[in-house]
Amino acid sequence: MAMSVVTRFAPSPTGYLHIGGARTALFNWLYARHTGGTMLLRIEDTDRERSTDAATAAILEGLTWLGLTWEGEPTSQFERAPRHREVAEELVRMGKAYYCYASQDELTEMREKARAEGRPPRYDGRWRDRDPAEAPAGVKPVIRIKSPTEGETLVRDRVQGDVRFPNKDLDDFIILRSDGVPTYMHAVVVDDHDMGVTHIIRGDDHLTNAARQTIIYVAMGWDVPVMAHIPLIHGADGAKLSKRHGALGVDAYRAMGYLPEALLNYLARLGWSHGDDEVMSIEDMIRWFEIEDVNKGAARFDFAKLEALNGVHMRQMDDRKLFDIFVATLPYLPGGDAILARLDDKRKAQLLAAMPGLKERAKTLIELADGAGFLFAKRPLPLDEKAAALLAGPAKDVLKGAHAALAGVNEDWNATSAEAAIREFAGRENVKLGAVAQPLRAALTGKSTSPGVFDVLAVLGRDESLARISDQID
Ligand code: GLU
């Protein structure tokens, strides 16, 4: 039986879960799901200066919001430092690594000499074959790996293809610092090996690291996991992604009213494709995701596309599910707390009933909240400018007639009976339906756009509808 796939997401907790990190997590998650394997989570908190608990919490929350689940407890890289040390010392015992006592001055001199000669700065291996008995007293050494000096190191990347690194460019880099703290390069290898990771999927800014990491795997006699370095996300203008382009934490996307499934769909399409398919469910993505279909070129982040896709996902979504997501997201939306405070059982029912009309007109949950605003508005309703214009002049008389017509509907108040009453009135008075519907909408919602006006009447109910209309007549 083939070995089961184990992927991992390994963020450094130095900030929020940004959009690039979320996409890396998504690809790891999709591949694990696709193959029936598992995704692990490792918090790379070895750098104590830059790592914070708040960042770890933000990353876990972001992943949870997106539904990118991991297996078991997250691993703390920092807590595994003793194991990293043990492997570094084992490499020394095996003759694959060595203690280096070079002083800061020596290293600086080495760097400057290289620069003067136009060579890349590179440790010259001066302690590589030296007798440890020559160690200077009182100096705490670092441990360096013995990199091969000739030939090349091959990274067989599933996305980038075969990438060859001349070994002369990969010097004897440090794996354990003099204070016993492992370097990032070393910790990643030991952790991925111990965690049984079979596939490493990460940003292509780590491609050179892959060569150095390969040297450690080979030295330990460990299998090198399958590597897949995915292209980074750029801005719409092709420049490196900045805040202006959308390099924000996923929490910012939640606050902008995007659905997790739409954001995941968009992120998946950034750098991966399945034929011409644009709109995909999570199940589709799991079914279709193959590393081989990840593009080599950088992807461009485009807010307009994300927004359009979000609108499609909202319209496709079951009303009840969209309602639940909307309510759960309210605390994060601007003005959402005020809506939440007024969301009693009656309004919940109204909101759910209005959902089919509301979701047709909204591309984000913010627009949905805006559209649903009339349900939560207090009488007399504030009118926006367009609504006020619709209610000026002769419209008042039309509204009076409409009020009387609707007041005649006593039983079975619903969209159909309200429509019949308004049509009968418009016919009798010989006015166009729109000339009645527009002022009616303005009076009922305070706006010039809303779901269908008969649906609005039905959702608000007879008493509230008549009262709102009266407010604009008197
Ligand atoms: N912690 C690294 C980062 O945040 C990822 C390392 C890896 O995936 O190997 O970029």
Tab-separated table of C-alpha atoms and ligand atoms in Angstrom:
chain	number	residue	atom	x	y	z
A	1	MET	CA	0.000	0.000	0.000
A	2	ALA	CA	1.255	3.445	-0.845
A	3	MET	CA	2.350	5.617	2.044
A	4	SER	CA	-0.312	8.029	3.150
A	5	VAL	CA	0.278	11.698	2.362
A	6	VAL	CA	1.234	14.023	5.223
A	7	THR	CA	1.413	17.744	4.478
A	8	ARG	CA	2.013	20.605	6.856
A	9	PHE	CA	1.470	24.293	7.176
A	10	ALA	CA	4.352	25.912	9.037
A	11	PRO	CA	3.714	29.599	9.661
A	12	SER	CA	6.037	31.846	11.654
A	13	PRO	CA	3.902	33.591	14.290
A	14	THR	CA	5.216	37.068	13.636
A	15	GLY	CA	1.944	38.582	12.409
A	16	TYR	CA	-1.563	37.769	11.247
A	17	LEU	CA	-2.380	34.996	8.781
A	18	HIS	CA	-1.874	36.896	5.547
A	19	ILE	CA	-3.435	36.034	2.260
A	20	GLY	CA	-0.320	34.307	0.877
A	21	GLY	CA	-0.058	32.141	3.976
A	22	ALA	CA	-3.728	31.272	3.725
A	23	ARG	CA	-3.218	30.104	0.158
A	24	THR	CA	-0.219	27.963	1.182
A	25	ALA	CA	-2.340	26.419	3.927
A	26	LEU	CA	-5.161	25.861	1.439
A	27	PHE	CA	-2.941	24.024	-1.045
A	28	ASN	CA	-1.570	21.792	1.718
A	29	TRP	CA	-5.065	21.140	3.008
A	30	LEU	CA	-6.505	20.444	-0.439
A	31	TYR	CA	-3.742	18.048	-1.315
A	32	ALA	CA	-4.112	16.177	1.963
A	33	ARG	CA	-7.883	15.978	1.451
A	34	HIS	CA	-7.535	14.987	-2.170
A	35	THR	CA	-5.255	12.080	-1.330
A	36	GLY	CA	-7.015	10.998	1.850
A	37	GLY	CA	-3.965	12.093	3.836
A	38	THR	CA	-3.545	14.541	6.713
A	39	MET	CA	-2.367	18.101	7.173
A	40	LEU	CA	-0.346	19.010	10.246
A	41	LEU	CA	0.239	22.434	11.720
A	42	ARG	CA	3.598	23.584	13.029
A	43	ILE	CA	4.119	26.973	14.586
A	44	GLU	CA	7.668	28.070	13.746
A	45	ASP	CA	8.247	30.030	16.913
A	46	THR	CA	11.981	29.424	17.304
A	47	ASP	CA	12.692	33.126	16.854
A	48	ARG	CA	11.665	34.281	20.328
A	49	GLU	CA	12.138	37.948	19.579
A	50	ARG	CA	9.680	38.071	16.736
A	51	SER	CA	7.173	35.359	17.713
A	52	THR	CA	4.119	36.299	19.749
A	53	ASP	CA	1.227	34.381	21.253
A	54	ALA	CA	-1.154	36.922	19.757
A	55	ALA	CA	0.111	36.091	16.272
A	56	THR	CA	-0.283	32.359	16.921
A	57	ALA	CA	-3.842	32.965	18.080
A	58	ALA	CA	-4.582	35.079	15.001
A	59	ILE	CA	-3.230	32.373	12.705
A	60	LEU	CA	-5.302	29.641	14.358
A	61	GLU	CA	-8.384	31.841	14.224
A	62	GLY	CA	-7.837	32.651	10.566
A	63	LEU	CA	-7.419	28.995	9.645
A	64	THR	CA	-10.481	28.072	11.663
A	65	TRP	CA	-12.598	30.748	10.002
A	66	LEU	CA	-11.537	29.419	6.611
A	67	GLY	CA	-12.255	25.840	7.693
A	68	LEU	CA	-8.679	24.729	7.030
A	69	THR	CA	-8.466	22.065	9.695
A	70	TRP	CA	-5.333	20.352	10.863
A	71	GLU	CA	-4.742	16.995	12.507
A	72	GLY	CA	-3.959	16.886	16.238
A	73	GLU	CA	-2.361	19.625	18.297
A	74	PRO	CA	-0.174	22.243	16.584
A	75	THR	CA	3.521	21.514	17.071
A	76	SER	CA	5.640	24.255	18.614
A	77	GLN	CA	9.017	24.342	16.925
A	78	PHE	CA	10.569	26.139	19.889
A	79	GLU	CA	9.605	23.325	22.234
A	80	ARG	CA	11.512	20.878	20.073
A	81	ALA	CA	14.850	22.690	20.467
A	82	PRO	CA	16.389	19.832	22.531
A	83	ARG	CA	15.659	17.436	19.686
A	84	HIS	CA	17.181	19.832	17.145
A	85	ARG	CA	20.300	20.011	19.308
A	86	GLU	CA	20.446	16.240	19.564
A	87	VAL	CA	20.383	15.809	15.783
A	88	ALA	CA	23.038	18.501	15.304
A	89	GLU	CA	25.304	16.692	17.763
A	90	GLU	CA	24.589	13.388	16.105
A	91	LEU	CA	25.722	14.885	12.799
A	92	VAL	CA	28.974	15.927	14.487
A	93	ARG	CA	29.467	12.394	15.817
A	94	MET	CA	28.875	10.998	12.340
A	95	GLY	CA	31.479	13.368	10.912
A	96	LYS	CA	28.851	15.172	8.829
A	97	ALA	CA	29.012	18.399	10.820
A	98	TYR	CA	31.620	20.100	12.987
A	99	TYR	CA	32.205	22.657	15.687
A	100	CYS	CA	33.371	25.981	14.367
A	101	TYR	CA	35.151	28.439	16.657
A	102	ALA	CA	35.632	31.270	14.175
A	103	SER	CA	35.244	34.641	15.885
A	104	GLN	CA	33.033	37.498	14.676
A	105	ASP	CA	36.168	39.330	13.553
A	106	GLU	CA	37.289	36.389	11.472
A	107	LEU	CA	33.880	36.097	9.854
A	108	THR	CA	33.782	39.798	9.056
A	109	GLU	CA	37.220	39.585	7.523
A	110	MET	CA	36.155	36.582	5.451
A	111	ARG	CA	33.117	38.489	4.168
A	112	GLU	CA	35.091	41.566	3.292
A	113	LYS	CA	37.744	39.593	1.486
A	114	ALA	CA	35.061	37.857	-0.574
A	115	ARG	CA	33.449	41.166	-1.433
A	116	ALA	CA	36.785	42.666	-2.449
A	117	GLU	CA	37.365	39.701	-4.756
A	118	GLY	CA	33.858	39.900	-6.161
A	119	ARG	CA	32.818	36.526	-4.735
A	120	PRO	CA	29.584	35.861	-2.823
A	121	PRO	CA	30.246	35.857	0.939
A	122	ARG	CA	30.830	32.292	1.939
A	123	TYR	CA	32.272	30.610	5.017
A	124	ASP	CA	35.639	29.228	3.996
A	125	GLY	CA	35.474	25.975	5.970
A	126	ARG	CA	38.434	26.786	8.195
A	127	TRP	CA	37.260	24.503	11.021
A	128	ARG	CA	35.964	21.785	8.743
A	129	ASP	CA	38.964	19.503	9.056
A	130	ARG	CA	40.755	21.065	11.966
A	131	ASP	CA	41.509	19.083	15.079
A	132	PRO	CA	39.005	20.046	17.798
A	133	ALA	CA	41.927	19.953	20.209
A	134	GLU	CA	42.929	23.273	18.707
A	135	ALA	CA	39.721	24.855	19.951
A	136	PRO	CA	40.394	28.197	21.628
A	137	ALA	CA	39.583	28.211	25.327
A	138	GLY	CA	36.380	29.875	26.483
A	139	VAL	CA	34.799	30.156	23.030
A	140	LYS	CA	31.409	28.574	22.543
A	141	PRO	CA	31.324	27.028	19.076
A	142	VAL	CA	28.550	26.863	16.527
A	143	ILE	CA	27.845	23.658	14.622
A	144	ARG	CA	28.166	23.786	10.842
A	145	ILE	CA	27.078	21.153	8.369
A	146	LYS	CA	29.672	19.760	5.962
A	147	SER	CA	28.188	20.706	2.630
A	148	PRO	CA	29.500	18.905	-0.447
A	149	THR	CA	32.152	21.062	-2.132
A	150	GLU	CA	31.747	19.707	-5.627
A	151	GLY	CA	28.920	18.796	-7.949
A	152	GLU	CA	25.419	20.048	-7.451
A	153	THR	CA	22.415	19.577	-5.246
A	154	LEU	CA	19.263	18.702	-7.097
A	155	VAL	CA	15.827	19.746	-5.932
A	156	ARG	CA	13.176	17.771	-7.776
A	157	ASP	CA	10.347	20.188	-7.444
A	158	ARG	CA	6.818	19.210	-8.455
A	159	VAL	CA	6.039	22.756	-9.526
A	160	GLN	CA	9.394	24.236	-10.555
A	161	GLY	CA	10.791	21.081	-12.128
A	162	ASP	CA	14.383	19.965	-11.525
A	163	VAL	CA	16.340	22.834	-10.012
A	164	ARG	CA	20.108	22.427	-9.687
A	165	PHE	CA	22.231	24.310	-7.186
A	166	PRO	CA	26.034	24.225	-7.635
A	167	ASN	CA	27.430	23.035	-4.327
A	168	LYS	CA	30.183	25.626	-4.410
A	169	ASP	CA	27.443	28.189	-3.715
A	170	LEU	CA	26.142	26.331	-0.665
A	171	ASP	CA	28.674	26.822	2.101
A	172	ASP	CA	28.983	25.053	5.439
A	173	PHE	CA	26.032	26.842	6.965
A	174	ILE	CA	25.275	26.929	10.675
A	175	ILE	CA	22.758	24.415	12.026
A	176	LEU	CA	23.201	25.154	15.734
A	177	ARG	CA	24.128	28.544	17.130
A	178	SER	CA	26.648	28.957	19.934
A	179	ASP	CA	23.818	29.446	22.458
A	180	GLY	CA	22.400	26.045	21.476
A	181	VAL	CA	19.514	27.499	19.463
A	182	PRO	CA	18.945	25.694	16.164
A	183	THR	CA	18.830	27.648	12.938
A	184	TYR	CA	15.610	27.769	10.976
A	185	MET	CA	17.169	25.645	8.229
A	186	HIS	CA	17.961	22.809	10.592
A	187	ALA	CA	14.811	22.923	12.705
A	188	VAL	CA	12.565	22.640	9.655
A	189	VAL	CA	14.311	19.493	8.451
A	190	VAL	CA	14.298	17.753	11.820
A	191	ASP	CA	10.643	18.645	12.378
A	192	ASP	CA	9.459	17.626	8.927
A	193	HIS	CA	11.272	14.319	9.296
A	194	ASP	CA	10.032	13.591	12.806
A	195	MET	CA	6.477	14.600	11.916
A	196	GLY	CA	6.498	12.187	8.996
A	197	VAL	CA	5.868	14.908	6.426
A	198	THR	CA	5.787	13.425	2.931
A	199	HIS	CA	5.000	16.587	0.930
A	200	ILE	CA	6.319	20.100	1.513
A	201	ILE	CA	4.165	22.690	-0.248
A	202	ARG	CA	5.259	26.293	0.406
A	203	GLY	CA	6.114	29.603	-1.207
A	204	ASP	CA	8.869	29.629	-3.813
A	205	ASP	CA	10.829	32.105	-1.700
A	206	HIS	CA	11.924	28.917	0.089
A	207	LEU	CA	13.373	27.216	-2.997
A	208	THR	CA	17.013	27.978	-2.147
A	209	ASN	CA	16.360	26.757	1.384
A	210	ALA	CA	15.217	23.488	-0.144
A	211	ALA	CA	18.740	22.904	-1.481
A	212	ARG	CA	20.324	23.559	1.907
A	213	GLN	CA	17.723	21.439	3.630
A	214	THR	CA	18.390	18.620	1.180
A	215	ILE	CA	22.004	18.589	2.374
A	216	ILE	CA	20.824	17.960	5.944
A	217	TYR	CA	18.439	15.188	4.861
A	218	VAL	CA	21.209	13.479	2.922
A	219	ALA	CA	23.666	13.828	5.807
A	220	MET	CA	21.181	12.148	8.159
A	221	GLY	CA	20.325	9.480	5.595
A	222	TRP	CA	16.688	10.565	5.659
A	223	ASP	CA	14.290	10.544	2.701
A	224	VAL	CA	13.758	13.968	1.207
A	225	PRO	CA	10.018	14.754	1.126
A	226	VAL	CA	8.350	15.670	-2.139
A	227	MET	CA	8.853	19.395	-2.659
A	228	ALA	CA	6.422	21.809	-4.295
A	229	HIS	CA	7.331	25.485	-4.281
A	230	ILE	CA	4.366	27.566	-5.299
A	231	PRO	CA	4.717	30.989	-6.920
A	232	LEU	CA	4.103	34.023	-4.762
A	233	ILE	CA	1.087	36.278	-5.095
A	234	HIS	CA	1.647	39.647	-6.705
A	235	GLY	CA	-0.542	42.733	-6.923
A	236	ALA	CA	-2.805	43.430	-9.884
A	237	ASP	CA	-0.019	45.589	-11.330
A	238	GLY	CA	2.510	42.761	-11.121
A	239	ALA	CA	4.463	44.270	-8.235
A	240	LYS	CA	5.130	42.387	-5.028
A	241	LEU	CA	1.970	42.213	-2.938
A	242	SER	CA	1.616	45.143	-0.544
A	243	LYS	CA	-1.168	46.218	1.795
A	244	ARG	CA	-2.640	48.358	-0.952
A	245	HIS	CA	-2.885	45.259	-3.141
A	246	GLY	CA	-4.597	43.144	-0.545
A	247	ALA	CA	-1.690	41.829	1.537
A	248	LEU	CA	-3.915	41.875	4.595
A	249	GLY	CA	-4.738	39.406	7.301
A	250	VAL	CA	-7.625	37.065	6.548
A	251	ASP	CA	-9.509	38.778	9.389
A	252	ALA	CA	-9.595	41.885	7.175
A	253	TYR	CA	-11.320	39.836	4.473
A	254	ARG	CA	-13.880	38.648	6.959
A	255	ALA	CA	-14.517	42.275	7.958
A	256	MET	CA	-14.937	43.166	4.283
A	257	GLY	CA	-17.772	40.667	4.101
A	258	TYR	CA	-16.266	37.846	2.065
A	259	LEU	CA	-17.444	34.287	2.545
A	260	PRO	CA	-14.796	31.719	3.461
A	261	GLU	CA	-15.839	29.506	0.536
A	262	ALA	CA	-15.505	32.387	-1.911
A	263	LEU	CA	-12.128	33.448	-0.547
A	264	LEU	CA	-10.900	29.849	-0.738
A	265	ASN	CA	-12.195	29.548	-4.298
A	266	TYR	CA	-10.416	32.749	-5.225
A	267	LEU	CA	-7.175	31.779	-3.499
A	268	ALA	CA	-7.193	28.349	-5.100
A	269	ARG	CA	-7.518	29.937	-8.510
A	270	LEU	CA	-4.548	32.170	-7.730
A	271	GLY	CA	-1.843	29.916	-9.006
A	272	TRP	CA	-3.837	26.776	-9.697
A	273	SER	CA	-6.386	25.937	-12.335
A	274	HIS	CA	-8.710	23.184	-13.377
A	275	GLY	CA	-9.561	23.746	-17.021
A	276	ASP	CA	-11.725	26.825	-17.374
A	277	ASP	CA	-13.551	26.338	-14.100
A	278	GLU	CA	-13.824	29.569	-12.133
A	279	VAL	CA	-16.604	28.941	-9.634
A	280	MET	CA	-15.857	25.941	-7.457
A	281	SER	CA	-17.181	24.521	-4.262
A	282	ILE	CA	-14.792	23.215	-1.644
A	283	GLU	CA	-15.750	19.676	-2.682
A	284	ASP	CA	-14.868	20.498	-6.306
A	285	MET	CA	-11.480	21.806	-5.258
A	286	ILE	CA	-10.751	18.731	-3.151
A	287	ARG	CA	-11.745	16.468	-6.018
A	288	TRP	CA	-9.684	18.332	-8.599
A	289	PHE	CA	-6.576	19.544	-6.792
A	290	GLU	CA	-3.320	18.215	-8.216
A	291	ILE	CA	0.092	19.727	-7.492
A	292	GLU	CA	0.967	19.298	-11.168
A	293	ASP	CA	-1.705	21.846	-12.084
A	294	VAL	CA	-0.116	24.603	-10.006
A	295	ASN	CA	1.229	27.312	-12.317
A	296	LYS	CA	4.876	28.280	-12.322
A	297	GLY	CA	4.332	32.002	-12.825
A	298	ALA	CA	3.380	34.498	-10.142
A	299	ALA	CA	-0.349	35.005	-9.653
A	300	ARG	CA	-1.982	38.434	-9.524
A	301	PHE	CA	-4.388	39.406	-6.827
A	302	ASP	CA	-7.459	41.228	-8.093
A	303	PHE	CA	-10.073	42.598	-5.677
A	304	ALA	CA	-12.690	43.035	-8.398
A	305	LYS	CA	-12.513	39.334	-9.268
A	306	LEU	CA	-12.726	38.308	-5.634
A	307	GLU	CA	-15.783	40.493	-5.163
A	308	ALA	CA	-17.544	39.163	-8.245
A	309	LEU	CA	-16.815	35.590	-7.169
A	310	ASN	CA	-18.109	36.338	-3.695
A	311	GLY	CA	-21.364	37.568	-5.206
A	312	VAL	CA	-21.730	34.332	-7.159
A	313	HIS	CA	-21.129	32.242	-4.047
A	314	MET	CA	-23.671	34.271	-2.099
A	315	ARG	CA	-26.349	33.833	-4.741
A	316	GLN	CA	-25.675	30.110	-5.019
A	317	MET	CA	-25.775	29.566	-1.307
A	318	ASP	CA	-28.746	28.100	0.474
A	319	ASP	CA	-30.670	30.919	2.214
A	320	ARG	CA	-30.479	29.353	5.628
A	321	LYS	CA	-26.728	28.771	5.346
A	322	LEU	CA	-26.122	32.307	4.144
A	323	PHE	CA	-28.273	33.601	6.985
A	324	ASP	CA	-26.205	31.638	9.513
A	325	ILE	CA	-22.913	32.868	8.080
A	326	PHE	CA	-24.221	36.423	7.977
A	327	VAL	CA	-25.285	36.348	11.616
A	328	ALA	CA	-21.992	34.756	12.674
A	329	THR	CA	-20.064	37.435	10.778
A	330	LEU	CA	-22.047	40.414	12.106
A	331	PRO	CA	-19.698	41.070	15.054
A	332	TYR	CA	-16.870	41.621	12.550
A	333	LEU	CA	-18.758	43.816	10.081
A	334	PRO	CA	-18.835	47.596	10.395
A	335	GLY	CA	-22.114	48.475	12.115
A	336	GLY	CA	-22.817	44.783	12.628
A	337	ASP	CA	-23.138	45.047	16.401
A	338	ALA	CA	-26.054	47.438	16.056
A	339	ILE	CA	-27.838	44.970	13.773
A	340	LEU	CA	-27.075	42.118	16.126
A	341	ALA	CA	-28.550	44.065	19.034
A	342	ARG	CA	-31.876	44.363	17.200
A	343	LEU	CA	-31.910	40.832	15.821
A	344	ASP	CA	-34.778	39.373	17.832
A	345	ASP	CA	-36.718	36.304	16.721
A	346	LYS	CA	-39.165	38.341	14.676
A	347	ARG	CA	-36.416	40.074	12.748
A	348	LYS	CA	-34.524	36.829	12.293
A	349	ALA	CA	-37.581	35.417	10.585
A	350	GLN	CA	-37.910	38.574	8.479
A	351	LEU	CA	-34.263	38.458	7.497
A	352	LEU	CA	-34.507	34.836	6.460
A	353	ALA	CA	-37.664	35.549	4.463
A	354	ALA	CA	-35.997	38.505	2.716
A	355	MET	CA	-32.812	36.548	1.913
A	356	PRO	CA	-33.715	35.494	-1.655
A	357	GLY	CA	-34.214	39.146	-2.646
A	358	LEU	CA	-31.312	40.476	-0.603
A	359	LYS	CA	-28.680	38.107	-1.913
A	360	GLU	CA	-29.505	38.972	-5.520
A	361	ARG	CA	-28.355	42.521	-4.856
A	362	ALA	CA	-25.234	41.968	-2.762
A	363	LYS	CA	-21.672	41.009	-3.608
A	364	THR	CA	-20.466	41.048	-0.006
A	365	LEU	CA	-21.976	40.592	3.438
A	366	ILE	CA	-21.514	44.336	3.967
A	367	GLU	CA	-23.780	44.991	1.002
A	368	LEU	CA	-26.161	42.387	2.377
A	369	ALA	CA	-26.248	44.200	5.727
A	370	ASP	CA	-26.841	47.429	3.892
A	371	GLY	CA	-29.703	45.898	1.902
A	372	ALA	CA	-31.224	44.421	5.061
A	373	GLY	CA	-30.975	47.753	6.851
A	374	PHE	CA	-34.678	48.511	6.319
A	375	LEU	CA	-35.606	45.583	8.556
A	376	PHE	CA	-33.735	47.123	11.454
A	377	ALA	CA	-34.523	50.768	10.859
A	378	LYS	CA	-36.535	52.638	13.489
A	379	ARG	CA	-39.631	54.661	12.556
A	380	PRO	CA	-39.843	57.265	11.263
A	381	LEU	CA	-37.263	55.995	8.795
A	382	PRO	CA	-34.369	58.208	7.822
A	383	LEU	CA	-34.513	58.735	4.055
A	384	ASP	CA	-31.508	58.793	1.825
A	385	GLU	CA	-31.310	61.509	-0.801
A	386	LYS	CA	-32.806	59.479	-3.644
A	387	ALA	CA	-35.628	58.198	-1.468
A	388	ALA	CA	-36.444	61.738	-0.348
A	389	ALA	CA	-36.625	62.811	-4.003
A	390	LEU	CA	-38.971	59.920	-4.784
A	391	LEU	CA	-41.316	61.060	-2.040
A	392	ALA	CA	-41.454	64.704	-3.045
A	393	GLY	CA	-44.468	66.331	-4.723
A	394	PRO	CA	-47.306	64.249	-6.202
A	395	ALA	CA	-45.875	61.048	-4.820
A	396	LYS	CA	-47.571	61.812	-1.494
A	397	ASP	CA	-50.992	61.475	-3.089
A	398	VAL	CA	-50.035	58.238	-4.758
A	399	LEU	CA	-48.813	57.012	-1.395
A	400	LYS	CA	-52.105	57.943	0.268
A	401	GLY	CA	-53.988	55.883	-2.291
A	402	ALA	CA	-51.597	52.969	-1.911
A	403	HIS	CA	-52.019	53.109	1.850
A	404	ALA	CA	-55.782	52.884	1.535
A	405	ALA	CA	-55.527	50.040	-0.956
A	406	LEU	CA	-53.171	48.077	1.288
A	407	ALA	CA	-55.253	48.821	4.366
A	408	GLY	CA	-58.032	46.953	2.589
A	409	VAL	CA	-56.015	43.741	2.666
A	410	ASN	CA	-57.038	42.247	5.948
A	411	GLU	CA	-56.388	38.567	5.809
A	412	ASP	CA	-53.615	36.712	4.096
A	413	TRP	CA	-51.090	39.517	4.009
A	414	ASN	CA	-48.382	38.315	1.648
A	415	ALA	CA	-46.539	39.380	-1.493
A	416	THR	CA	-49.332	38.146	-3.761
A	417	SER	CA	-52.202	39.853	-1.956
A	418	ALA	CA	-50.220	43.079	-1.580
A	419	GLU	CA	-49.366	43.041	-5.268
A	420	ALA	CA	-53.014	42.461	-6.238
A	421	ALA	CA	-54.147	45.415	-4.129
A	422	ILE	CA	-51.507	47.734	-5.586
A	423	ARG	CA	-52.205	46.640	-9.158
A	424	GLU	CA	-55.906	47.184	-8.660
A	425	PHE	CA	-55.237	50.662	-7.295
A	426	ALA	CA	-52.807	51.582	-10.098
A	427	GLY	CA	-55.305	50.409	-12.735
A	428	ARG	CA	-58.164	52.305	-11.145
A	429	GLU	CA	-56.155	55.532	-10.927
A	430	ASN	CA	-54.557	54.933	-14.302
A	431	VAL	CA	-50.969	55.305	-13.017
A	432	LYS	CA	-48.047	53.112	-13.956
A	433	LEU	CA	-47.108	50.414	-11.490
A	434	GLY	CA	-43.607	51.898	-11.178
A	435	ALA	CA	-45.063	55.263	-10.162
A	436	VAL	CA	-46.604	53.513	-7.173
A	437	ALA	CA	-43.849	51.046	-6.433
A	438	GLN	CA	-41.037	53.607	-6.291
A	439	PRO	CA	-42.488	55.917	-3.625
A	440	LEU	CA	-43.717	52.857	-1.786
A	441	ARG	CA	-40.217	51.432	-1.693
A	442	ALA	CA	-38.813	54.755	-0.518
A	443	ALA	CA	-41.364	54.907	2.309
A	444	LEU	CA	-40.844	51.292	3.348
A	445	THR	CA	-37.046	51.162	3.206
A	446	GLY	CA	-35.792	54.752	3.171
A	447	LYS	CA	-33.888	53.894	0.000
A	448	SER	CA	-34.371	53.817	-3.732
A	449	THR	CA	-33.192	50.216	-4.115
A	450	SER	CA	-34.315	47.150	-2.219
A	451	PRO	CA	-35.587	43.647	-2.839
A	452	GLY	CA	-38.881	43.536	-4.733
A	453	VAL	CA	-41.332	45.934	-3.077
A	454	PHE	CA	-44.057	43.281	-2.635
A	455	ASP	CA	-41.540	41.039	-0.897
A	456	VAL	CA	-40.624	43.980	1.324
A	457	LEU	CA	-44.309	44.449	2.208
A	458	ALA	CA	-44.652	40.763	2.974
A	459	VAL	CA	-41.512	40.619	5.092
A	460	LEU	CA	-42.333	43.745	7.108
A	461	GLY	CA	-45.900	42.631	7.762
A	462	ARG	CA	-49.132	44.607	7.577
A	463	ASP	CA	-48.839	46.804	10.668
A	464	GLU	CA	-45.259	47.876	10.160
A	465	SER	CA	-45.788	48.471	6.429
A	466	LEU	CA	-48.848	50.641	6.936
A	467	ALA	CA	-47.162	52.570	9.720
A	468	ARG	CA	-44.086	53.295	7.614
A	469	ILE	CA	-46.262	54.515	4.758
A	470	SER	CA	-48.307	56.716	7.130
A	471	ASP	CA	-45.093	58.262	8.431
A	472	GLN	CA	-44.433	59.646	4.967
A	473	ILE	CA	-47.927	60.911	4.331
A	474	ASP	CA	-48.501	62.990	7.458
B	1	GLU	N1	7.936	29.368	8.624
B	1	GLU	C1	8.161	29.598	7.243
B	1	GLU	C2	7.395	30.816	6.769
B	1	GLU	O1	6.602	31.326	7.463
B	1	GLU	C3	7.744	28.421	6.378
B	1	GLU	C4	8.742	27.358	6.376
B	1	GLU	C5	8.392	26.166	5.545
B	1	GLU	O2	7.239	26.065	5.054
B	1	GLU	O3	9.258	25.311	5.391
B	1	GLU	O4	7.589	31.281	5.700
